[in-house]
CSV table of N, CA and C in Angstrom, one decimal:
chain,number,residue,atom,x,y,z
Q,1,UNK,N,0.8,-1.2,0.0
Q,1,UNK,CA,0.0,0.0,0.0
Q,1,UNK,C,0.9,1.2,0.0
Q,2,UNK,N,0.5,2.0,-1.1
Q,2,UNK,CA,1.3,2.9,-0.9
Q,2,UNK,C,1.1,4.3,0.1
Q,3,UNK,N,2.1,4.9,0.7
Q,3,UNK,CA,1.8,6.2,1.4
Q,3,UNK,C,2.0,7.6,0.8
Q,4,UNK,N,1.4,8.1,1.7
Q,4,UNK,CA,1.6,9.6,0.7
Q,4,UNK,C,3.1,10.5,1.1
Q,5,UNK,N,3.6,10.5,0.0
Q,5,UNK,CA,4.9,10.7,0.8
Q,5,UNK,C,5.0,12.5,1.2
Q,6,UNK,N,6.2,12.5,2.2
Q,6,UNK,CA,5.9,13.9,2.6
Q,6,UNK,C,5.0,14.5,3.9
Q,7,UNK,N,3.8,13.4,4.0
Q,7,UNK,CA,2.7,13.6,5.3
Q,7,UNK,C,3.0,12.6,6.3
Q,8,UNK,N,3.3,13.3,7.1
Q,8,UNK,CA,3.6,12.5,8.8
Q,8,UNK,C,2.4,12.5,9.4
Q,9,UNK,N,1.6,11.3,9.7
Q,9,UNK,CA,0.6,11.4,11.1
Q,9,UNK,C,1.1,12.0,11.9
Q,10,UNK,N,0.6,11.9,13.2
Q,10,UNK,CA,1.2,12.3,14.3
Q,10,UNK,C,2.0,11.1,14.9
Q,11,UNK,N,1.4,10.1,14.5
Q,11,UNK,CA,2.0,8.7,15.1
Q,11,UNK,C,3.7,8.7,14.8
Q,12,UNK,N,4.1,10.0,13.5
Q,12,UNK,CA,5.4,9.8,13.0
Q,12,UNK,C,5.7,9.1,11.8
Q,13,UNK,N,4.4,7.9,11.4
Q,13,UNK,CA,4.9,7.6,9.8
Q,13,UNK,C,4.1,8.4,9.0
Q,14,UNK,N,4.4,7.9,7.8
Q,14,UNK,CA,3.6,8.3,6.7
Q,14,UNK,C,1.9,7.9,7.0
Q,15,UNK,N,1.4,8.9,6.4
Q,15,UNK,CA,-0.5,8.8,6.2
Q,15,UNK,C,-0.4,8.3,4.5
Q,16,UNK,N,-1.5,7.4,4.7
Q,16,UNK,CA,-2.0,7.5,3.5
Q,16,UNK,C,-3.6,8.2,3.0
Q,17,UNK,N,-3.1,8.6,1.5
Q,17,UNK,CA,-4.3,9.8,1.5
Q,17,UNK,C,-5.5,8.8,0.9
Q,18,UNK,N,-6.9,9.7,1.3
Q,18,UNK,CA,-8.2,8.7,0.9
Q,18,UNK,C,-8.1,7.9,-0.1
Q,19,UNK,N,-7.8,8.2,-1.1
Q,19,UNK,CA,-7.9,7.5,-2.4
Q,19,UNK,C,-6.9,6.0,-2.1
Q,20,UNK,N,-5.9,6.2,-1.9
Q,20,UNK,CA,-4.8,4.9,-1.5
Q,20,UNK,C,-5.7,4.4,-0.3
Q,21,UNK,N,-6.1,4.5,0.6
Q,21,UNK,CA,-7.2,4.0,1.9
Q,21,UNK,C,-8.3,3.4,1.1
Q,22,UNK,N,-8.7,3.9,0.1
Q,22,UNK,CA,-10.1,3.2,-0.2
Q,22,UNK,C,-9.6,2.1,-1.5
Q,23,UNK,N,-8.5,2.1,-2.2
Q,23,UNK,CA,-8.2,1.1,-3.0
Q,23,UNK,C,-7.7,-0.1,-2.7
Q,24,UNK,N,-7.1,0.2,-1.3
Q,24,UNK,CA,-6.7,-0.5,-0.1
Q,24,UNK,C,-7.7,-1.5,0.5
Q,25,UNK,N,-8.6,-0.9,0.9
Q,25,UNK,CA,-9.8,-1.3,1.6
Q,25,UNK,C,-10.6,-2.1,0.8
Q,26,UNK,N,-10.9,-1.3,0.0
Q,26,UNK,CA,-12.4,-2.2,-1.6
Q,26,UNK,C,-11.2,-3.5,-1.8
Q,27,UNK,N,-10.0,-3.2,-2.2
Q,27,UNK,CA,-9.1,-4.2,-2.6
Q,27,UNK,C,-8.8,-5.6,-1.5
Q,28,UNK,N,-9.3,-5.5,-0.8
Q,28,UNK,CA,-8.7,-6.5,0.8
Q,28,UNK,C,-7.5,-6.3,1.5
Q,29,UNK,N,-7.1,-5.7,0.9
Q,29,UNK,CA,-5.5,-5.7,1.4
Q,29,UNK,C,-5.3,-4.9,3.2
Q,30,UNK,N,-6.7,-4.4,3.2
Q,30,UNK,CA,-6.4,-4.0,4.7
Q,30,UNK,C,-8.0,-3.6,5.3
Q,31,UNK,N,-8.0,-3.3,6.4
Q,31,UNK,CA,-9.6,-2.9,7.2
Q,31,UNK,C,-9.3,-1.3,7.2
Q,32,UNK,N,-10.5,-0.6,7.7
Q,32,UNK,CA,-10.3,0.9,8.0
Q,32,UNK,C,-11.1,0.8,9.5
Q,33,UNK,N,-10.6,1.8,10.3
Q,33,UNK,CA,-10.9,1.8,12.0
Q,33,UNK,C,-11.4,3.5,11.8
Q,34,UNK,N,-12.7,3.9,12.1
Q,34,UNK,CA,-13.2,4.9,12.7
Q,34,UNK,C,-12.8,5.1,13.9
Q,35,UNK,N,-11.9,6.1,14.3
Q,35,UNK,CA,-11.8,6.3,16.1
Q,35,UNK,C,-12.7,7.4,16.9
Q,36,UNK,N,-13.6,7.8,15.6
Q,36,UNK,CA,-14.3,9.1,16.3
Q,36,UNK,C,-15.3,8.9,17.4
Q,37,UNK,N,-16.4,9.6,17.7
Q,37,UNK,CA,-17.0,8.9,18.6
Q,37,UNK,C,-18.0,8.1,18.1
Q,38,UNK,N,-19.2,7.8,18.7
Q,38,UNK,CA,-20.4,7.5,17.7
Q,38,UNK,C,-21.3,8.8,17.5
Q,39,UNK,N,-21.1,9.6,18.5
Q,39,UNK,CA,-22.1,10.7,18.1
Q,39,UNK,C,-21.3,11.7,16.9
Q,40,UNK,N,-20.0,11.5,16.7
Q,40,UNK,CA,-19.8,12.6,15.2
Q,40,UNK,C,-19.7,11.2,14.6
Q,41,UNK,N,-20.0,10.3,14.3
Q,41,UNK,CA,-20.7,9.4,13.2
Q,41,UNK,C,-21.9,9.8,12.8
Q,42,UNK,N,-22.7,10.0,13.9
Q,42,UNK,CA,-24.2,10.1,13.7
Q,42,UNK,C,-24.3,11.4,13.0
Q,43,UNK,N,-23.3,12.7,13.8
Q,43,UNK,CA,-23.5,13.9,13.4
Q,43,UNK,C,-23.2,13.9,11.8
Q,44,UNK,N,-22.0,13.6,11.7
Q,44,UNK,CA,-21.6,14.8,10.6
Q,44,UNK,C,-21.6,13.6,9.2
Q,45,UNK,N,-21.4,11.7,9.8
Q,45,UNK,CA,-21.8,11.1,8.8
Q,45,UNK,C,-20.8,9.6,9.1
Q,46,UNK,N,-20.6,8.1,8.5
Q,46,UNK,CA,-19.7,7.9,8.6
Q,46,UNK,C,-19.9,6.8,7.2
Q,47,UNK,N,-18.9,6.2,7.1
Q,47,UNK,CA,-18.1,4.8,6.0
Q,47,UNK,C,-19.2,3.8,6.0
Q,48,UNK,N,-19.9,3.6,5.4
Q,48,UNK,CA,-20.4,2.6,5.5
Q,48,UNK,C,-19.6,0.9,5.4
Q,49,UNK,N,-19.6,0.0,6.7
Q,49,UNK,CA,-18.9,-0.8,6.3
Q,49,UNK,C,-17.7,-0.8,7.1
Q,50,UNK,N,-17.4,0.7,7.3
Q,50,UNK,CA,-15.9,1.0,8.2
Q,50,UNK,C,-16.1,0.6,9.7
Q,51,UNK,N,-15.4,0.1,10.5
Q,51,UNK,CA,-15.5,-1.0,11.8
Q,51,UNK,C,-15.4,0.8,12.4
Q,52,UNK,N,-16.6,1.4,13.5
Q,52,UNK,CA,-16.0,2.3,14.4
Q,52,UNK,C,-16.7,1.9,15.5
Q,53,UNK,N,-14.8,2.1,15.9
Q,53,UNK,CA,-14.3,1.7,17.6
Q,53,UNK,C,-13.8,3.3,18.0
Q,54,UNK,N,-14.4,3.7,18.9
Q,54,UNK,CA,-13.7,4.9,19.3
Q,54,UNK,C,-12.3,4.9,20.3
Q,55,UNK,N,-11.9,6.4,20.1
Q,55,UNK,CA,-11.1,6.1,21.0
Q,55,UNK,C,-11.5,7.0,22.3
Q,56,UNK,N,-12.7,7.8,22.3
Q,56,UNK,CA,-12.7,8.5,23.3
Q,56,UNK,C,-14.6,8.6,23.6
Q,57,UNK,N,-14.9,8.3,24.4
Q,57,UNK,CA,-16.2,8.0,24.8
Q,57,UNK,C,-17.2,9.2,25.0
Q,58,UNK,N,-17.7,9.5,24.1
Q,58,UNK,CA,-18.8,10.8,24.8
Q,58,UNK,C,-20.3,10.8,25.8
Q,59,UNK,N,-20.0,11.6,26.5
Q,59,UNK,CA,-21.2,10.9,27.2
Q,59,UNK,C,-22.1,12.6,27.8
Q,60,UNK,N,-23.4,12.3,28.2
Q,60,UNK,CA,-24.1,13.6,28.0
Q,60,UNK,C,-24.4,13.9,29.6
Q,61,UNK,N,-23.9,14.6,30.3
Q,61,UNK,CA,-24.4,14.5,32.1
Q,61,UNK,C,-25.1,15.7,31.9
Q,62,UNK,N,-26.2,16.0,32.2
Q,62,UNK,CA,-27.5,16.7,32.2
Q,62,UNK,C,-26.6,17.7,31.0
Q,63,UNK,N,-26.6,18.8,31.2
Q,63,UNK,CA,-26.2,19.7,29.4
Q,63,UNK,C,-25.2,19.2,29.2
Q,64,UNK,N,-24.4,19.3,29.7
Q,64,UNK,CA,-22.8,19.1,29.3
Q,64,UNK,C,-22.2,17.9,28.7
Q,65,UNK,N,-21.5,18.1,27.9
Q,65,UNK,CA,-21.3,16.8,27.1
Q,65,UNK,C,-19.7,16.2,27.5
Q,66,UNK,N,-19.2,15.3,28.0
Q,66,UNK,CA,-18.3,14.9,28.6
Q,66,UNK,C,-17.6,14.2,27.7
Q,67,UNK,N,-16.1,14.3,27.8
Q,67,UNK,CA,-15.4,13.1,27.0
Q,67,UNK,C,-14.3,12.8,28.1
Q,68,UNK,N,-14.2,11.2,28.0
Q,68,UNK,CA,-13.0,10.6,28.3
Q,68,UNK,C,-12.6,9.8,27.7
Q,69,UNK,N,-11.2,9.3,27.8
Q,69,UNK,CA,-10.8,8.3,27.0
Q,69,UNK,C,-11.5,7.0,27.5
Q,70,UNK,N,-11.4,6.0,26.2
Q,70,UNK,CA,-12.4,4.6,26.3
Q,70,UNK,C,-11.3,3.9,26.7
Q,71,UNK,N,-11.2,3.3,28.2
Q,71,UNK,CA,-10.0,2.1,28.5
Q,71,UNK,C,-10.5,0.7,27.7
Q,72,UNK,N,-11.3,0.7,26.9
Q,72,UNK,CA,-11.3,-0.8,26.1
Q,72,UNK,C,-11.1,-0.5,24.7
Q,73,UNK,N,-10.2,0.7,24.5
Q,73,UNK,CA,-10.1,0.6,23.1
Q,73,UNK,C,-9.2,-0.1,22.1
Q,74,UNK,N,-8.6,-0.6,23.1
Q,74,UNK,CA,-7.4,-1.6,22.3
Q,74,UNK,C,-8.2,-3.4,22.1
Q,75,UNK,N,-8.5,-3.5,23.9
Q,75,UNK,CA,-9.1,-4.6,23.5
Q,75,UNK,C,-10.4,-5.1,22.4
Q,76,UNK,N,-11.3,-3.9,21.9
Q,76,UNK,CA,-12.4,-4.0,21.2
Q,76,UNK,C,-11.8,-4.1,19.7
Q,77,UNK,N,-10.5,-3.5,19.7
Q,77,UNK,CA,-9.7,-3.5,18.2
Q,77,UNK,C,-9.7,-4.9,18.5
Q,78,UNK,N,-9.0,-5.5,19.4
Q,78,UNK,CA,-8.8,-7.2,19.1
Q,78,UNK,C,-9.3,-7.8,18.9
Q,79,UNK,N,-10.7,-8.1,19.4
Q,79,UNK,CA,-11.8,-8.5,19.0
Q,79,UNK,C,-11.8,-8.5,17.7
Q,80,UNK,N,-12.1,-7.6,17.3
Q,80,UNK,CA,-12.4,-7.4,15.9
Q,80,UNK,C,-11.3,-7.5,14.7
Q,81,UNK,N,-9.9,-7.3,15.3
Q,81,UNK,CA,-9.4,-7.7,14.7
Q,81,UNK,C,-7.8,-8.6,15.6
Q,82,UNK,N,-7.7,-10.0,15.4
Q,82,UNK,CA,-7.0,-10.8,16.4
Q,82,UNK,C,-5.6,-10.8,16.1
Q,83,UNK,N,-5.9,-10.7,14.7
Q,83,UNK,CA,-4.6,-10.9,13.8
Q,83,UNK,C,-3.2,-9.6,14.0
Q,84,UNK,N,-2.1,-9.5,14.6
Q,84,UNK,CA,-1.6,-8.3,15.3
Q,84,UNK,C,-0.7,-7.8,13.5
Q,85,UNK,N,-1.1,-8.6,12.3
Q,85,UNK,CA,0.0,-8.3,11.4
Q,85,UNK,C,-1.2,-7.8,10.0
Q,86,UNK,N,-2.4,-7.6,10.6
Q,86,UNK,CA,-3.2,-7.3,9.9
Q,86,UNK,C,-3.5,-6.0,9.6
Q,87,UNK,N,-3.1,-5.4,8.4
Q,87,UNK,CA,-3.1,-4.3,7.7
Q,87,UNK,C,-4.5,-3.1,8.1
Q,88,UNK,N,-4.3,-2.1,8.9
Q,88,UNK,CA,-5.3,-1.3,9.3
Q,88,UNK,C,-5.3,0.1,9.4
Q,89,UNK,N,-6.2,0.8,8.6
Q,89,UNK,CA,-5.9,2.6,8.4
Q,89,UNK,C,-6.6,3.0,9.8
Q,90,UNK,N,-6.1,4.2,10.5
Q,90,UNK,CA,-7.0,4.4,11.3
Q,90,UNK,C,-7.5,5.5,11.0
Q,91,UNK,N,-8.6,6.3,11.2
Q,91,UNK,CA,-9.6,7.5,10.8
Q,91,UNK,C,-9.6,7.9,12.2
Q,92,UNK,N,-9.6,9.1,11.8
Q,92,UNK,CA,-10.3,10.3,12.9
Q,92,UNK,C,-10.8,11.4,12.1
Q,93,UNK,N,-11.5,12.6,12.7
Q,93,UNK,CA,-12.2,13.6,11.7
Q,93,UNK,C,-11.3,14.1,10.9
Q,94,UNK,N,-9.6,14.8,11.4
Q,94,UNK,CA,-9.1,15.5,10.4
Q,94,UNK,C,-7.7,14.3,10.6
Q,95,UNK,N,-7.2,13.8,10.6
Q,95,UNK,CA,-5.9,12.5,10.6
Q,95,UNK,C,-5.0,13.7,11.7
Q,96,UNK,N,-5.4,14.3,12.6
Q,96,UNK,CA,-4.5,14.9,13.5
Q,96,UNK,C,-4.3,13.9,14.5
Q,97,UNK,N,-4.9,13.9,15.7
Q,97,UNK,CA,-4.6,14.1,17.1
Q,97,UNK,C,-5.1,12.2,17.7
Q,98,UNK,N,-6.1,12.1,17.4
Q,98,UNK,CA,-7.3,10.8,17.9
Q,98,UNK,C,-6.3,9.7,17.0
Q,99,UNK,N,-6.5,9.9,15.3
Q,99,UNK,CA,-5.6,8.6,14.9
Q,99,UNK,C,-4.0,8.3,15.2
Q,100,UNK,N,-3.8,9.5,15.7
Q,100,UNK,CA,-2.1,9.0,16.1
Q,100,UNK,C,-1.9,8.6,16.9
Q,101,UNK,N,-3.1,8.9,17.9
Q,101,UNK,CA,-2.9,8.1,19.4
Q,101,UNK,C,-3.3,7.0,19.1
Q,102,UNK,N,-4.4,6.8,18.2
Q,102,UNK,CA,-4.6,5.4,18.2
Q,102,UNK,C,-3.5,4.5,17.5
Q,103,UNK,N,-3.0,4.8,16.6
Q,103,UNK,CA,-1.8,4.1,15.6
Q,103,UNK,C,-1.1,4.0,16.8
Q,104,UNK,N,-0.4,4.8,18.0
Q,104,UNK,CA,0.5,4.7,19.1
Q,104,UNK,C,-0.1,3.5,20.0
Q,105,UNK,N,-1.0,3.7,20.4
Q,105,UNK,CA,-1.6,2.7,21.3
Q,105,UNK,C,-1.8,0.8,20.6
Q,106,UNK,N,-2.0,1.2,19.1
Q,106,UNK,CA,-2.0,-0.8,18.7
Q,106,UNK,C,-0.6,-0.7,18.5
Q,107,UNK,N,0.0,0.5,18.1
Q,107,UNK,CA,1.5,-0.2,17.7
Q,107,UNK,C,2.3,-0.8,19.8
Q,108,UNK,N,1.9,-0.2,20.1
Q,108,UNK,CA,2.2,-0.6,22.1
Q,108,UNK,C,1.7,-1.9,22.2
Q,109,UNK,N,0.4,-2.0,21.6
Q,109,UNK,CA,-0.5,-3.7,21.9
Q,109,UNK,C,0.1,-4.6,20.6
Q,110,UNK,N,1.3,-4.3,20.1
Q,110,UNK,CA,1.8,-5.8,19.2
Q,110,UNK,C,1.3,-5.1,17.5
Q,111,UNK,N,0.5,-4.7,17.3
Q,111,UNK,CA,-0.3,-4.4,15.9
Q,111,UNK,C,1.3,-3.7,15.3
Q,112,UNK,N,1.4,-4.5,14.1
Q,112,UNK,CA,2.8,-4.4,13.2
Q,112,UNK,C,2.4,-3.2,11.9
Q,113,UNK,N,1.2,-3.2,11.6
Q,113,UNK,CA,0.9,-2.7,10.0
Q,113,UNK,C,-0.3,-1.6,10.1
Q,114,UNK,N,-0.1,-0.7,10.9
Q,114,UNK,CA,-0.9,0.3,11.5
Q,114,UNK,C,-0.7,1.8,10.6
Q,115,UNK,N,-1.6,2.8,10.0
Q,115,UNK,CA,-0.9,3.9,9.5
Q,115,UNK,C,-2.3,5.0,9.7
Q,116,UNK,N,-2.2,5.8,10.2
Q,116,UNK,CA,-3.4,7.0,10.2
Q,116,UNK,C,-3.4,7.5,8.4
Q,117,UNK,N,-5.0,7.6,8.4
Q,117,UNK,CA,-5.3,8.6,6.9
Q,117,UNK,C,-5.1,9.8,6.9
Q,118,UNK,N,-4.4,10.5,5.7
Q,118,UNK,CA,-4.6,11.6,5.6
Q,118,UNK,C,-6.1,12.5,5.8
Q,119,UNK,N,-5.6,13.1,6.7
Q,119,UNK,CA,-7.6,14.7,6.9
Q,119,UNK,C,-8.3,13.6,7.1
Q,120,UNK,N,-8.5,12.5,7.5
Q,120,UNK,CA,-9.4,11.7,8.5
Q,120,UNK,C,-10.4,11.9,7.4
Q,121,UNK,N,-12.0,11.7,8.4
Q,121,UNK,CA,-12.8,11.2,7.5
Q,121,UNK,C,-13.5,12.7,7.2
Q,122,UNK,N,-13.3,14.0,7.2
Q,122,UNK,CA,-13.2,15.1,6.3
Q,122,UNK,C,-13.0,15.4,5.4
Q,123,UNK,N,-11.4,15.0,5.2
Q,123,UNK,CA,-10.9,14.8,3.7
Q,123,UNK,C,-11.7,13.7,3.1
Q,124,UNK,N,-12.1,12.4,3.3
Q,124,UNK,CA,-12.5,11.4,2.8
Q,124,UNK,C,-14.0,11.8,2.2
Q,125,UNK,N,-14.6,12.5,2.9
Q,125,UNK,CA,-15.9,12.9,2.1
Q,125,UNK,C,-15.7,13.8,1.7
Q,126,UNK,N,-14.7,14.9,1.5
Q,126,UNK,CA,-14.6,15.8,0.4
Q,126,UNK,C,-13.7,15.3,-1.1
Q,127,UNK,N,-12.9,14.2,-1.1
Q,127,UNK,CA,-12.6,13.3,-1.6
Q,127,UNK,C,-13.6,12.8,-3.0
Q,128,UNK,N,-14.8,12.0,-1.8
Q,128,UNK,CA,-15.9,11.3,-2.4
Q,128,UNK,C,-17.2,11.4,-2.2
C-alpha cells in the first residue's frame, strides 16, 4: 500500500491519502478503523462498512457533554481484529490528534501494519 509521501501522522509515519485507503480497503489488502466517537458518526456522517471503535467515549451529564478516554479501546480493536500483522488505516475527523494516538496505542499492543489517513474522514468525504 502505498503512502503519501511527505505527510507524517502524528504517530510519526507516513498517512496515507483517501484514495490509496479506499483502493486499499475495496481491494482486501487492509480494514479501515473509525476512532471518532459515535455521536460525530451520527452527526456529521460515517463509512459505510468502516468498523467504528472509538477512542474516546462521549457521554451527555444533564447539558454538558463529557469526553474521556475509552479504556477498552485496544481490547475492542482485538476482537475485531486478532490478527496483530493485519493491515489497518485508522480515521479520525481531520488525521491529526485521535488517529495518532490510536496508531501509538496498537502499535504498544503488538499491531505491526498500522498507519493513520490523511484529513481523517473530512478529507475522505470531500474526496468522495
Amino acid at each position: 500500500m502505498a503512502a503519501v509521501s511527505g505527510d507524517k501522522g502524528s504517530a510519526g509515519t507516513e498517512a496515507v491519502d483517501p484514495q490509496t485507503a479506499k483502493e486499499g480497503w475495496i481491494g482486501g489488502d487492509c480494514d479501515m478503523v473509525d476512532v471518532r466517537s459515535y455521536a460525530e458518526g451520527d452527526e456529521i456522517g460515517s463509512i459505510r462498512g468502516c468498523k467504528q471503535i472509538p477512542l474516546i467515549e462521549t457521554h451527555r451529564i444533564y447539558c454538558k457533554i463529557v469526553q474521556q478516554p475509552n479504556p477498552h479501546f485496544v481490547d475492542k480493536v482485538r476482537v475485531q481484529y486478532p490478527d496483530l500483522h493485519q493491515k489497518l488505516i485508522i480515521m479520525c475527523s481531520d488525521g491529526v490528534n485521535r488517529s495518532g494516538q490510536a496508531v501509538a496505542l496498537l502499535r504498544e499492543a503488538g499491531y505491526t501494519d498500522v498507519v493513520p489517513m490523511e484529513g481523517g474522514y473530512l478529507k475522505w468525504h470531500a474526496t468522495f
